[in-house]
Tab-separated table of C-alpha atoms and ligand atoms in Angstrom:
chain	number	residue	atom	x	y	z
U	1	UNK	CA	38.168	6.479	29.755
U	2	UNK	CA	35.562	4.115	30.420
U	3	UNK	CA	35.173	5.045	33.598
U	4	UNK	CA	34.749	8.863	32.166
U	5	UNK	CA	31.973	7.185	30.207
U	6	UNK	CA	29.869	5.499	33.005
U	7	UNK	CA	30.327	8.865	34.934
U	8	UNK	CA	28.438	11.150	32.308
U	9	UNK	CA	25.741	8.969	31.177
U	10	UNK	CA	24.956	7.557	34.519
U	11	UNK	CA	23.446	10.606	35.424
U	12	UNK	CA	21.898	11.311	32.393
U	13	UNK	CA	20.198	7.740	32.312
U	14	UNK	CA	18.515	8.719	35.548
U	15	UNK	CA	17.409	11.800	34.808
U	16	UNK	CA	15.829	10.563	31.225
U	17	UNK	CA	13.853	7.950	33.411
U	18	UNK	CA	12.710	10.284	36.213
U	19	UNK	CA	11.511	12.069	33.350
U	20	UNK	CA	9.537	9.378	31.292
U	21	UNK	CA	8.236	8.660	34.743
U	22	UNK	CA	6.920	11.985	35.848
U	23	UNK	CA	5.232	11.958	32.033
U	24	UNK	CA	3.571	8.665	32.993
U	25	UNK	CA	2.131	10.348	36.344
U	26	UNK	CA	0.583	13.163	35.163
U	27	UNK	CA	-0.178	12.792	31.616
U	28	UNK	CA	-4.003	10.356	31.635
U	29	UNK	CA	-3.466	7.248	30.585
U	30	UNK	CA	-6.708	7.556	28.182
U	31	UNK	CA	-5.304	9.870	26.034
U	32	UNK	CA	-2.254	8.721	24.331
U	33	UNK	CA	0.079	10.447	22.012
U	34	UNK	CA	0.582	7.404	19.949
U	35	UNK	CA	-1.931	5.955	18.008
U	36	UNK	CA	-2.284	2.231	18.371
U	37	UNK	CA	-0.072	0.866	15.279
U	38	UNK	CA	-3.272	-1.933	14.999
U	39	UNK	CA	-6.654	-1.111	14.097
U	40	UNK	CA	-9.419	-3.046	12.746
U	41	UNK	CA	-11.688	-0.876	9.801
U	42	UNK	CA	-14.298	-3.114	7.874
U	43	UNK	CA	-12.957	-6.303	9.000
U	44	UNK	CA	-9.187	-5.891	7.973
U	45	UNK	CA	-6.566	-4.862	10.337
U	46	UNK	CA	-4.459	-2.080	9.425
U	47	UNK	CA	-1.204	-1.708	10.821
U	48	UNK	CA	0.388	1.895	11.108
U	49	UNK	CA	4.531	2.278	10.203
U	50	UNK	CA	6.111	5.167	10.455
U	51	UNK	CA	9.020	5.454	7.747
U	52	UNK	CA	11.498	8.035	8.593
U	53	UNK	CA	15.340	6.761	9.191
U	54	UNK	CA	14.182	3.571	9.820
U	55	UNK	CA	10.313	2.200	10.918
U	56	UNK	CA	8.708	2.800	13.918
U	57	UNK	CA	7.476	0.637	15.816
U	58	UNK	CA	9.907	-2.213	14.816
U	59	UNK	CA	7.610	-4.855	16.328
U	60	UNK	CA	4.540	-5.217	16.312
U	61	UNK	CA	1.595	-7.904	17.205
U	62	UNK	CA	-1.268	-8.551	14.567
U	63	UNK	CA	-4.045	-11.024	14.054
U	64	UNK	CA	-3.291	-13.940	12.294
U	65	UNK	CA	-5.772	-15.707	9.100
U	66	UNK	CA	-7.179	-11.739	8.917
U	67	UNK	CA	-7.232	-9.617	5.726
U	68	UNK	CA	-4.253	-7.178	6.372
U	69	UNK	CA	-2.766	-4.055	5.154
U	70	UNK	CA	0.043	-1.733	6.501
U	71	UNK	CA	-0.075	1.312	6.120
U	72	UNK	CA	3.447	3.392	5.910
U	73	UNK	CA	3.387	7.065	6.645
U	74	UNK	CA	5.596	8.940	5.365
U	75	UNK	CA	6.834	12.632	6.615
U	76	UNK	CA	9.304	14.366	4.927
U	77	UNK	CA	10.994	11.232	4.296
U	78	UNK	CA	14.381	11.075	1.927
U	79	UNK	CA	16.352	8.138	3.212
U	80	UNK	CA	16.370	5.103	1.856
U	81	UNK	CA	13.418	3.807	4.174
U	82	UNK	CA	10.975	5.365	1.559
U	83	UNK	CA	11.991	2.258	-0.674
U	84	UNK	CA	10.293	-0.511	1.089
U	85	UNK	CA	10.783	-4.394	1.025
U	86	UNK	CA	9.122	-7.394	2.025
U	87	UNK	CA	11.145	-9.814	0.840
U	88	UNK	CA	8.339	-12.852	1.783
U	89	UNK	CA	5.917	-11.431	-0.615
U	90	UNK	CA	7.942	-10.312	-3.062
U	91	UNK	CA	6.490	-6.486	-2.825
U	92	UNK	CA	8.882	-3.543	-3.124
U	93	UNK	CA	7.041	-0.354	-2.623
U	94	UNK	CA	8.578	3.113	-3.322
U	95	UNK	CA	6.935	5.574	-0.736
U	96	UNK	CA	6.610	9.092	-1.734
U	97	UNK	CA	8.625	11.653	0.427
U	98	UNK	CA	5.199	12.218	2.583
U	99	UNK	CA	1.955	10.600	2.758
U	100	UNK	CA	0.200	7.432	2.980
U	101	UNK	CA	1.130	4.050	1.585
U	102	UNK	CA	-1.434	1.051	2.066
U	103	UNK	CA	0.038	-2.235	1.181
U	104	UNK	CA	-2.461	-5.282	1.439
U	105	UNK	CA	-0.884	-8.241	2.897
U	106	UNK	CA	-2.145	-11.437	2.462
U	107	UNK	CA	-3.850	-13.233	5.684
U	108	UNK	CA	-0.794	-14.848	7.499
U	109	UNK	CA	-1.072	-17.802	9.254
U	110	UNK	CA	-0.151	-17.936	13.445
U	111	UNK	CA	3.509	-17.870	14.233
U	112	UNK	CA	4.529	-15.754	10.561
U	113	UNK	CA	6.651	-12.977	11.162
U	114	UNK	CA	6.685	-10.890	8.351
U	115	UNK	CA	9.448	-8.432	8.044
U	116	UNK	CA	9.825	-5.493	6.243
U	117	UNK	CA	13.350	-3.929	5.071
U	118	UNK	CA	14.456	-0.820	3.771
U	119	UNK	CA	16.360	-1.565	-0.491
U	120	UNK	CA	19.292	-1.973	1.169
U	121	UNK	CA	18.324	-4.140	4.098
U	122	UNK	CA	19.866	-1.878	6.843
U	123	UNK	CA	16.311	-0.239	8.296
U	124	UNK	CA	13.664	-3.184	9.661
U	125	UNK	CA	10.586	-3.975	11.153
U	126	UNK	CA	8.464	-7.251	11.907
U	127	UNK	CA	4.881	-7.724	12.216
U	128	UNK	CA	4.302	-11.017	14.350
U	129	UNK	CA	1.187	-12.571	13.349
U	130	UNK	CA	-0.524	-14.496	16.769
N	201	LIG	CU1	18.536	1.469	3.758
């Protein structure tokens, strides 16, 4: 049965990477389909989540002692990762089904990872702050 297993999604482990690598060759590398989850506007770093079944990315690098906010997009989102937690602040944020959330995080010192959970603590994501 295992063996069954391995056979199938050998294969198919192959083929997804000759694909992600034939998307690497010929898409340019100066266009990119994700926007960077950090950018800096007016002096505060705002940090992009995206909040469907879960948060994406689920780690992520920001500046540490720097006024912060993250910023939680929502799209059509009904799970229970549209009620947000960070249990270190003590926020709890209820996103709407779609849009844009900014939460303002306090400057966090070097080394802080600050982690954000979905109510019920089963969706994630950390921010490490360097
Ligand atoms: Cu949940």
């Amino acid at each position: 049965m295992k063996l069954l297993v391995l056979l199938v999604l050998a294969p198919l482990v192959l083929f997804v990477s000759i694909l992600i690598v034939l998307r690497g060759t010929d898409s340019s590398m100066d266009s990119p389909l994700i926007p960077l989850p950090v950018e800096i506007v007016d002096g505060k770093q705002i940090i992009t989540i995206n909040a469907k079944g879960g948060y994406r990315p689920q780690s992520t690098i920001a500046t540490a002692d720097m006024p912060t906010a993250i910023s939680v997009q929502t799209h059509g989102t009904f799970d229970c990762s549209s009620s947000l937690v960070f249990p270190s602040l003590g926020i709890h944020k209820i996103l709407p089904p779609s849009g844009s959330t900014l939460i303002d995080i306090p400057p966090q010192p070097a080394g802080t990872t600050l982690k954000g959970l979905c109510a019920m603590g089963m969706y994630s994501f950390a921010v490490k702050f360097e």
